Short mmCIF file of C-alpha atoms in Angstrom, two decimals:
data_model
loop_
_atom_site.label_atom_id
_atom_site.label_comp_id
_atom_site.label_asym_id
_atom_site.label_seq_id
_atom_site.Cartn_x
_atom_site.Cartn_y
_atom_site.Cartn_z
CA MET A 24 0.00 0.00 0.00
CA LYS A 25 1.01 3.59 -0.61
CA LEU A 26 -0.18 6.41 1.62
CA TYR A 27 -0.10 9.82 -0.01
CA ASN A 28 0.10 12.16 2.94
CA TYR A 29 1.69 15.14 4.66
CA PHE A 30 3.38 15.07 8.04
CA ARG A 31 1.31 17.94 9.44
CA SER A 32 -2.08 16.94 7.98
CA SER A 33 -4.37 15.82 10.81
CA ALA A 34 -6.41 13.60 8.52
CA SER A 35 -3.21 11.91 7.26
CA PHE A 36 -2.07 11.43 10.86
CA ARG A 37 -5.33 9.59 11.67
CA VAL A 38 -4.63 7.02 8.95
CA ARG A 39 -0.97 6.65 9.94
CA ILE A 40 -2.12 5.79 13.49
CA ALA A 41 -4.54 3.15 12.20
CA LEU A 42 -1.86 1.60 9.98
CA GLN A 43 0.57 1.51 12.93
CA LEU A 44 -2.04 0.05 15.31
CA LYS A 45 -2.67 -2.75 12.84
CA GLY A 46 1.01 -3.23 12.06
CA LEU A 47 0.43 -2.78 8.33
CA PRO A 48 3.49 -1.76 6.29
CA TYR A 49 3.07 1.03 3.72
CA ASP A 50 5.06 3.31 1.46
CA TYR A 51 5.00 6.92 2.61
CA VAL A 52 4.48 9.29 -0.33
CA PRO A 53 4.80 12.90 0.82
CA VAL A 54 2.55 15.58 -0.73
CA HIS A 55 3.61 19.03 0.39
CA LEU A 56 0.35 20.87 1.09
CA VAL A 57 1.93 24.22 1.93
CA LYS A 58 3.75 24.19 -1.41
CA GLY A 59 0.42 23.31 -3.08
CA GLU A 60 1.60 19.96 -4.42
CA HIS A 61 -1.88 18.49 -3.87
CA LYS A 62 -3.28 20.76 -6.60
CA LYS A 63 -0.53 20.11 -9.13
CA GLU A 64 -0.75 17.72 -12.07
CA GLY A 65 0.96 14.71 -10.49
CA PHE A 66 -1.25 14.28 -7.44
CA ALA A 67 -4.42 15.93 -8.77
CA SER A 68 -4.49 13.53 -11.74
CA ILE A 69 -4.71 10.50 -9.46
CA ALA A 70 -6.71 12.02 -6.58
CA PRO A 71 -9.91 13.69 -7.84
CA SER A 72 -10.51 15.19 -4.39
CA THR A 73 -7.00 16.74 -4.37
CA LEU A 74 -7.02 15.86 -0.66
CA VAL A 75 -4.61 13.90 1.48
CA PRO A 76 -4.63 11.27 2.83
CA MET A 77 -5.11 9.01 -0.18
CA LEU A 78 -4.45 5.31 0.21
CA GLU A 79 -3.47 3.35 -2.88
CA LEU A 80 -4.06 -0.35 -2.46
CA ASP A 81 -1.74 -2.95 -3.95
CA GLY A 82 -4.37 -3.67 -6.60
CA GLY A 83 -4.31 -0.01 -7.65
CA GLU A 84 -7.64 1.07 -6.09
CA ARG A 85 -7.46 4.50 -4.45
CA LEU A 86 -9.33 5.44 -1.31
CA SER A 87 -9.95 8.91 0.09
CA GLN A 88 -11.37 10.37 3.32
CA SER A 89 -9.55 9.32 6.47
CA MET A 90 -12.49 7.82 8.39
CA ALA A 91 -13.58 5.82 5.34
CA ILE A 92 -10.00 4.59 4.85
CA ILE A 93 -9.73 3.53 8.50
CA GLU A 94 -13.04 1.67 8.42
CA TYR A 95 -11.89 -0.10 5.23
CA LEU A 96 -8.62 -1.14 6.89
CA ASP A 97 -10.61 -2.34 9.89
CA GLU A 98 -12.91 -4.47 7.75
CA VAL A 99 -10.17 -6.00 5.61
CA HIS A 100 -7.64 -6.44 8.44
CA PRO A 101 -9.85 -7.21 11.42
CA GLU A 102 -7.00 -8.02 13.82
CA THR A 103 -6.62 -5.22 16.42
CA PRO A 104 -10.17 -3.95 15.82
CA LEU A 105 -10.68 -0.18 15.81
CA LEU A 106 -14.44 -0.36 16.29
CA PRO A 107 -16.41 -2.23 18.99
CA ARG A 108 -18.20 -5.46 18.11
CA ASP A 109 -21.70 -4.24 18.96
CA ALA A 110 -23.71 -1.84 16.79
CA LEU A 111 -24.37 0.57 19.66
CA GLY A 112 -20.67 0.73 20.53
CA ARG A 113 -19.78 1.32 16.90
CA ALA A 114 -22.33 4.15 16.73
CA LYS A 115 -20.79 5.77 19.82
CA VAL A 116 -17.23 5.50 18.50
CA ARG A 117 -18.19 6.80 15.06
CA ALA A 118 -20.02 9.72 16.66
CA LEU A 119 -16.94 10.64 18.72
CA ALA A 120 -14.78 10.49 15.60
CA GLN A 121 -17.28 12.65 13.72
CA ASP A 122 -17.42 15.13 16.61
CA ILE A 123 -13.85 15.89 15.62
CA ALA A 124 -13.85 15.20 11.89
CA CYS A 125 -17.12 17.04 11.13
CA GLU A 126 -17.33 19.69 13.86
CA ILE A 127 -13.78 20.83 14.59
CA HIS A 128 -11.21 19.95 11.97
CA PRO A 129 -12.96 21.26 8.82
CA LEU A 130 -12.99 24.80 10.20
CA ASN A 131 -9.23 24.94 10.59
CA ASN A 132 -8.18 23.37 7.34
CA LEU A 133 -5.41 25.12 5.41
CA ARG A 134 -7.81 26.20 2.66
CA VAL A 135 -10.18 27.77 5.18
CA LEU A 136 -7.39 29.67 6.91
CA LYS A 137 -6.24 30.91 3.50
CA TYR A 138 -9.75 32.15 2.71
CA LEU A 139 -9.89 34.02 6.02
CA VAL A 140 -6.63 35.80 5.22
CA ARG A 141 -6.99 36.36 1.47
CA GLU A 142 -10.71 36.99 1.08
CA LEU A 143 -11.83 38.22 4.49
CA LYS A 144 -8.52 40.03 5.14
CA VAL A 145 -8.32 38.98 8.77
CA ASP A 146 -5.05 39.51 10.63
CA GLU A 147 -2.92 36.77 12.19
CA GLU A 148 -4.40 37.17 15.67
CA THR A 149 -8.00 37.07 14.42
CA LYS A 150 -7.17 33.95 12.43
CA ASN A 151 -5.65 32.26 15.48
CA THR A 152 -8.62 33.28 17.65
CA TRP A 153 -10.95 31.66 15.09
CA TYR A 154 -8.78 28.54 15.15
CA ARG A 155 -8.70 28.26 18.95
CA HIS A 156 -12.43 29.03 19.20
CA TRP A 157 -13.48 26.00 17.14
CA VAL A 158 -10.95 23.65 18.71
CA ARG A 159 -11.91 24.68 22.23
CA GLU A 160 -15.68 24.71 21.65
CA GLY A 161 -15.51 21.38 19.85
CA LEU A 162 -13.39 19.71 22.50
CA GLU A 163 -15.72 20.95 25.24
CA ALA A 164 -18.57 19.17 23.43
CA PHE A 165 -16.31 16.13 23.01
CA GLU A 166 -15.57 16.15 26.76
CA ARG A 167 -19.31 16.22 27.53
CA GLN A 168 -19.77 13.20 25.27
CA LEU A 169 -16.98 11.30 27.02
CA ALA A 170 -18.41 12.25 30.42
CA ALA A 171 -21.67 10.53 29.43
CA LEU A 172 -19.79 7.24 28.82
CA PRO A 173 -18.40 4.76 31.38
CA ARG A 174 -14.83 5.56 32.47
CA SER A 175 -12.23 3.96 30.21
CA LYS A 176 -8.56 4.13 29.38
CA TYR A 177 -9.03 5.39 25.82
CA CYS A 178 -11.94 7.42 24.40
CA TYR A 179 -14.16 4.35 24.30
CA GLY A 180 -13.09 1.22 26.14
CA ASP A 181 -9.64 0.01 27.00
CA THR A 182 -8.20 -0.37 23.51
CA PRO A 183 -7.68 2.38 20.93
CA THR A 184 -10.48 2.99 18.44
CA LEU A 185 -11.28 5.20 15.47
CA ALA A 186 -12.15 7.92 18.01
CA ASP A 187 -8.59 7.96 19.35
CA CYS A 188 -7.24 8.02 15.78
CA CYS A 189 -9.15 11.32 15.35
CA LEU A 190 -8.57 12.80 18.81
CA VAL A 191 -4.78 12.68 18.90
CA PRO A 192 -4.15 14.62 15.66
CA GLN A 193 -6.70 17.22 16.78
CA ILE A 194 -4.83 17.78 20.04
CA PHE A 195 -1.54 18.17 18.14
CA ASN A 196 -3.26 20.53 15.71
CA GLY A 197 -4.71 22.84 18.38
CA ARG A 198 -1.36 23.07 20.14
CA ARG A 199 0.10 24.84 17.14
CA VAL A 200 -2.02 27.90 18.05
CA ASN A 201 -1.70 27.43 21.83
CA THR A 202 -5.26 26.26 22.46
CA SER A 203 -5.93 25.76 26.17
CA TYR A 204 -6.76 22.18 27.13
CA GLU A 205 -7.62 23.06 30.75
CA GLY A 206 -10.79 21.50 32.14
CA LEU A 207 -10.93 18.59 29.68
CA PRO A 208 -9.95 15.72 32.01
CA ARG A 209 -11.43 12.76 30.15
CA THR A 210 -10.24 14.02 26.78
CA MET A 211 -6.70 14.64 27.95
CA ALA A 212 -6.53 11.34 29.87
CA ALA A 213 -7.41 9.53 26.65
CA PHE A 214 -4.81 11.59 24.77
CA ASP A 215 -2.14 10.75 27.36
CA ALA A 216 -3.00 7.04 27.19
CA CYS A 217 -2.64 7.18 23.41
CA MET A 218 0.70 8.95 23.56
CA ALA A 219 2.01 6.21 25.85
CA HIS A 220 1.22 3.71 23.06
CA PRO A 221 4.03 3.02 20.56
CA ALA A 222 1.70 3.14 17.52
CA PHE A 223 0.68 6.74 18.24
CA GLN A 224 4.29 7.66 18.92
CA ALA A 225 5.45 6.15 15.63
CA ALA A 226 2.74 7.91 13.61
CA GLN A 227 3.31 11.43 14.92
CA PRO A 228 4.51 14.22 12.60
CA SER A 229 8.01 14.37 14.09
CA ASN A 230 8.56 10.77 13.01
CA CYS A 231 7.48 11.34 9.40
CA PRO A 232 10.08 11.37 6.61
CA ASP A 233 8.86 14.79 5.37
CA ASN A 234 8.87 16.36 8.86
CA GLU A 235 10.10 19.93 9.04
CA PRO A 236 11.20 20.65 12.60
CA MET B 21 -37.77 5.93 18.26
CA LYS B 22 -37.68 9.69 18.67
CA LEU B 23 -35.76 11.94 16.30
CA TYR B 24 -34.85 15.31 17.77
CA ASN B 25 -34.43 17.45 14.72
CA TYR B 26 -35.11 20.66 12.83
CA PHE B 27 -36.78 20.91 9.46
CA ARG B 28 -33.99 23.01 7.91
CA SER B 29 -31.02 21.16 9.45
CA SER B 30 -29.17 19.30 6.69
CA ALA B 31 -27.81 16.71 9.11
CA SER B 32 -31.35 16.05 10.42
CA PHE B 33 -32.60 15.74 6.85
CA ARG B 34 -29.99 13.02 6.17
CA VAL B 35 -31.38 10.88 9.00
CA ARG B 36 -34.99 11.50 7.99
CA ILE B 37 -34.16 10.19 4.50
CA ALA B 38 -32.58 7.03 5.94
CA LEU B 39 -35.59 6.42 8.22
CA GLN B 40 -37.95 6.87 5.27
CA LEU B 41 -35.89 4.63 2.97
CA LYS B 42 -36.05 1.89 5.59
CA GLY B 43 -39.70 2.51 6.36
CA LEU B 44 -39.01 2.97 10.07
CA PRO B 45 -41.62 4.91 12.04
CA TYR B 46 -40.42 7.59 14.49
CA ASP B 47 -41.67 10.45 16.60
CA TYR B 48 -40.60 13.84 15.28
CA VAL B 49 -39.41 16.10 18.10
CA PRO B 50 -38.70 19.61 16.77
CA VAL B 51 -35.76 21.59 18.20
CA HIS B 52 -35.80 25.15 16.89
CA LEU B 53 -32.17 25.96 16.13
CA VAL B 54 -32.74 29.58 15.12
CA LYS B 55 -34.48 30.22 18.45
CA GLY B 56 -31.51 28.53 20.18
CA GLU B 57 -33.59 25.71 21.67
CA HIS B 58 -30.66 23.30 21.23
CA LYS B 59 -28.66 25.22 23.84
CA LYS B 60 -31.46 25.49 26.38
CA GLU B 61 -31.91 23.30 29.44
CA GLY B 62 -34.42 20.82 28.00
CA PHE B 63 -32.44 19.61 24.99
CA ALA B 64 -28.94 20.35 26.25
CA SER B 65 -29.54 18.20 29.33
CA ILE B 66 -30.19 15.11 27.21
CA ALA B 67 -27.86 15.87 24.28
CA PRO B 68 -24.31 16.61 25.47
CA SER B 69 -23.32 17.71 21.96
CA THR B 70 -26.26 20.18 21.83
CA LEU B 71 -26.51 19.16 18.18
CA VAL B 72 -29.39 17.85 16.11
CA PRO B 73 -30.13 15.26 14.90
CA MET B 74 -30.26 13.12 18.01
CA LEU B 75 -31.97 9.74 17.80
CA GLU B 76 -33.43 8.29 20.99
CA LEU B 77 -33.92 4.55 20.75
CA ASP B 78 -36.86 2.78 22.36
CA GLY B 79 -34.51 1.50 25.07
CA GLY B 80 -33.55 5.08 25.94
CA GLU B 81 -30.06 5.10 24.34
CA ARG B 82 -29.27 8.34 22.53
CA LEU B 83 -27.23 8.55 19.36
CA SER B 84 -25.67 11.62 17.79
CA GLN B 85 -23.94 12.47 14.51
CA SER B 86 -26.00 11.83 11.39
CA MET B 87 -23.61 9.47 9.57
CA ALA B 88 -23.11 7.38 12.73
CA ILE B 89 -26.89 7.24 13.25
CA ILE B 90 -27.48 6.13 9.66
CA GLU B 91 -24.82 3.40 9.86
CA TYR B 92 -26.41 2.21 13.12
CA LEU B 93 -29.84 2.04 11.50
CA ASP B 94 -28.31 0.18 8.56
CA GLU B 95 -26.68 -2.39 10.84
CA VAL B 96 -29.73 -2.97 13.02
CA HIS B 97 -32.29 -2.82 10.20
CA PRO B 98 -30.41 -4.36 7.28
CA GLU B 99 -33.39 -4.44 4.89
CA THR B 100 -32.98 -1.76 2.17
CA PRO B 101 -29.22 -1.53 2.73
CA LEU B 102 -27.67 1.93 2.54
CA LEU B 103 -24.11 0.68 2.11
CA PRO B 104 -22.77 -1.81 -0.48
CA ARG B 105 -21.96 -5.37 0.58
CA ASP B 106 -18.26 -5.24 -0.31
CA ALA B 107 -15.63 -3.40 1.73
CA LEU B 108 -14.34 -1.42 -1.25
CA GLY B 109 -17.85 -0.26 -2.14
CA ARG B 110 -18.51 0.73 1.46
CA ALA B 111 -15.26 2.74 1.49
CA LYS B 112 -16.30 4.58 -1.69
CA VAL B 113 -19.78 5.39 -0.38
CA ARG B 114 -18.47 6.53 3.00
CA ALA B 115 -15.90 8.73 1.27
CA LEU B 116 -18.60 10.38 -0.86
CA ALA B 117 -20.70 10.99 2.26
CA GLN B 118 -17.68 12.46 4.05
CA ASP B 119 -16.85 14.64 1.04
CA ILE B 120 -20.06 16.44 1.95
CA ALA B 121 -20.25 15.97 5.72
CA CYS B 122 -16.58 16.84 6.40
CA GLU B 123 -15.65 19.18 3.54
CA ILE B 124 -18.74 21.25 2.73
CA HIS B 125 -21.44 21.27 5.36
CA PRO B 126 -19.36 22.18 8.46
CA LEU B 127 -18.33 25.49 6.92
CA ASN B 128 -21.89 26.68 6.50
CA ASN B 129 -23.32 25.63 9.82
CA LEU B 130 -25.46 28.19 11.64
CA ARG B 131 -22.84 28.69 14.35
CA VAL B 132 -20.14 29.37 11.76
CA LEU B 133 -22.29 31.91 9.91
CA LYS B 134 -23.02 33.60 13.25
CA TYR B 135 -19.29 33.81 14.02
CA LEU B 136 -18.66 35.40 10.62
CA VAL B 137 -21.26 38.08 11.30
CA ARG B 138 -20.74 38.70 15.02
CA GLU B 139 -16.98 38.27 15.41
CA LEU B 140 -15.59 38.96 11.95
CA LYS B 141 -18.26 41.60 11.18
CA VAL B 142 -18.78 40.47 7.62
CA ASP B 143 -21.77 41.80 5.71
CA GLU B 144 -24.61 39.70 4.26
CA GLU B 145 -23.11 39.49 0.78
CA THR B 146 -19.67 38.45 2.06
CA LYS B 147 -21.34 35.77 4.21
CA ASN B 148 -23.29 34.45 1.23
CA THR B 149 -20.17 34.48 -0.96
CA TRP B 150 -18.39 32.39 1.68
CA TYR B 151 -21.35 30.01 1.75
CA ARG B 152 -21.52 29.58 -2.03
CA HIS B 153 -17.74 29.25 -2.28
CA TRP B 154 -17.58 26.15 -0.07
CA VAL B 155 -20.68 24.53 -1.54
CA ARG B 156 -19.48 25.07 -5.08
CA GLU B 157 -15.85 24.07 -4.48
CA GLY B 158 -16.96 21.02 -2.52
CA LEU B 159 -19.48 19.88 -5.11
CA GLU B 160 -16.91 20.28 -7.89
CA ALA B 161 -14.67 17.86 -5.97
CA PHE B 162 -17.71 15.60 -5.43
CA GLU B 163 -18.42 15.64 -9.17
CA ARG B 164 -14.82 14.62 -9.91
CA GLN B 165 -15.22 11.71 -7.50
CA LEU B 166 -18.45 10.60 -9.19
CA ALA B 167 -16.84 10.92 -12.62
CA ALA B 168 -14.19 8.40 -11.51
CA LEU B 169 -16.92 5.81 -10.76
CA PRO B 170 -18.96 3.71 -13.21
CA ARG B 171 -22.18 5.43 -14.36
CA SER B 172 -25.10 4.74 -12.03
CA LYS B 173 -28.57 5.98 -11.23
CA TYR B 174 -27.72 7.24 -7.74
CA CYS B 175 -24.36 8.42 -6.41
CA TYR B 176 -23.10 4.86 -6.15
CA GLY B 177 -25.01 2.07 -7.83
CA ASP B 178 -28.68 1.84 -8.65
CA THR B 179 -30.14 2.06 -5.16
CA PRO B 180 -29.84 4.98 -2.73
CA THR B 181 -26.96 4.90 -0.26
CA LEU B 182 -25.55 6.93 2.62
CA ALA B 183 -23.95 9.16 -0.04
CA ASP B 184 -27.38 10.14 -1.42
CA CYS B 185 -28.63 10.77 2.15
CA CYS B 186 -25.87 13.40 2.41
CA LEU B 187 -26.02 14.81 -1.12
CA VAL B 188 -29.69 15.75 -1.24
CA PRO B 189 -29.73 17.96 1.90
CA GLN B 190 -26.55 19.68 0.68
CA ILE B 191 -28.21 20.59 -2.63
CA PHE B 192 -31.24 21.99 -0.77
CA ASN B 193 -28.91 23.88 1.55
CA GLY B 194 -26.88 25.54 -1.20
CA ARG B 195 -30.02 26.63 -3.01
CA ARG B 196 -30.90 28.90 -0.12
CA VAL B 197 -28.02 31.17 -1.17
CA ASN B 198 -28.48 30.62 -4.90
CA THR B 199 -25.40 28.46 -5.46
CA SER B 200 -24.92 27.61 -9.13
CA TYR B 201 -25.15 23.90 -9.90
CA GLU B 202 -24.11 24.31 -13.53
CA GLY B 203 -21.54 21.86 -14.83
CA LEU B 204 -22.20 19.15 -12.24
CA PRO B 205 -23.96 16.57 -14.43
CA ARG B 206 -23.35 13.39 -12.43
CA THR B 207 -24.13 15.10 -9.13
CA MET B 208 -27.37 16.64 -10.35
CA ALA B 209 -28.47 13.45 -12.10
CA ALA B 210 -28.13 11.62 -8.77
CA PHE B 211 -30.01 14.41 -7.03
CA ASP B 212 -32.83 14.25 -9.60
CA ALA B 213 -33.05 10.46 -9.24
CA CYS B 214 -33.34 10.87 -5.47
CA MET B 215 -36.04 13.50 -5.73
CA ALA B 216 -38.08 11.14 -7.90
CA HIS B 217 -38.02 8.66 -4.99
CA PRO B 218 -40.89 8.93 -2.47
CA ALA B 219 -38.60 8.53 0.59
CA PHE B 220 -36.61 11.66 -0.31
CA GLN B 221 -39.82 13.52 -1.06
CA ALA B 222 -41.33 12.58 2.30
CA ALA B 223 -38.22 13.60 4.24
CA GLN B 224 -37.78 17.05 2.75
CA PRO B 225 -38.13 20.18 4.91
CA SER B 226 -41.45 21.25 3.40
CA ASN B 227 -42.99 18.00 4.67
CA CYS B 228 -41.77 18.43 8.26
CA PRO B 229 -44.23 19.33 11.02
CA ASP B 230 -42.09 22.32 12.09
CA ASN B 231 -41.69 23.64 8.53
CA GLU B 232 -41.86 27.42 8.17
CA PRO B 233 -42.71 28.24 4.56
#
């Protein structure tokens, strides 16, 4: 498998975690988002979405959207499951993942930040306030969701799930603009548990071949 | 089952379509988003996310996030499946759904539009330009994804899927700000096929009990 991705892309990071958790080897193909490589001929001709991550299977099929990719990997490589066995548990884990992937992350995408600066002419501080606002508000909602669940080591249960694959990159992401994570005990306990796990360590941006310190 | 929802909420509309496609009866509990009812004691005390849709099962369990709810319904009520049988097909359909639910819809949520007006002080036209920009850009990417798939009646294959449950509300949504849908033949053909289907007709905002013409 080949994973087209970018060290700092949160959605790419989610898939790298899943691949590491399952112990699946893959070729890392860097696509430099800040240099706009995702919109240039090479990548755009094979990825109609022009988005990373994009997973190319050994048979040549190409998959997009991080949560869809992770669920595919979980179905085809069921060892180390990333979703609970029961339908209700799966619904809870998917909802936690979507609380991040649909409510927080889209607002702080590179293309959105560019629009704020180029079209709405906001200054750096206003842009960072926007960024922190959505991360903080979204994680407060996430914390309330966790608080409604039984206590557990990770977001849901005592093994990592799709929800943890989404949470960890979001925490990294918000740190870049100094978001406060005060008062989010369940969320940060799950994050800390993940970061003590070698798969999450291995997948983090600083361990990527295209990392820029 | 009870569906807490709002006639104009795109995410609520997605779940209504799935319930109609599966022929599942439910109680419609309106939550008036524009009046802020989702943040008030009654709803907020039972929905930690303060988001609609929220599906309350007969056993009292509460599910949030539209795509997670639809996958739950599909697992528990497998008649009229909303996802293909094969893992690759499921990955493609989920990716199409997420192209809308993660790339387009979050940018035009009510709370985001409010932030634009209240915090960034943008005027009505700038807000509507923002809105149209993300719908149009997102649907162009969606069209490229469809164009890479075999021709079919609906978004994926010849029966409605989770992808159609997400597409139709997005088309309704973008119309409110007069987004152009020119040059999106595959997308609009799938939309038209859906709107010829009685389940999509029944679920639309104008047929909701809380509809405001």
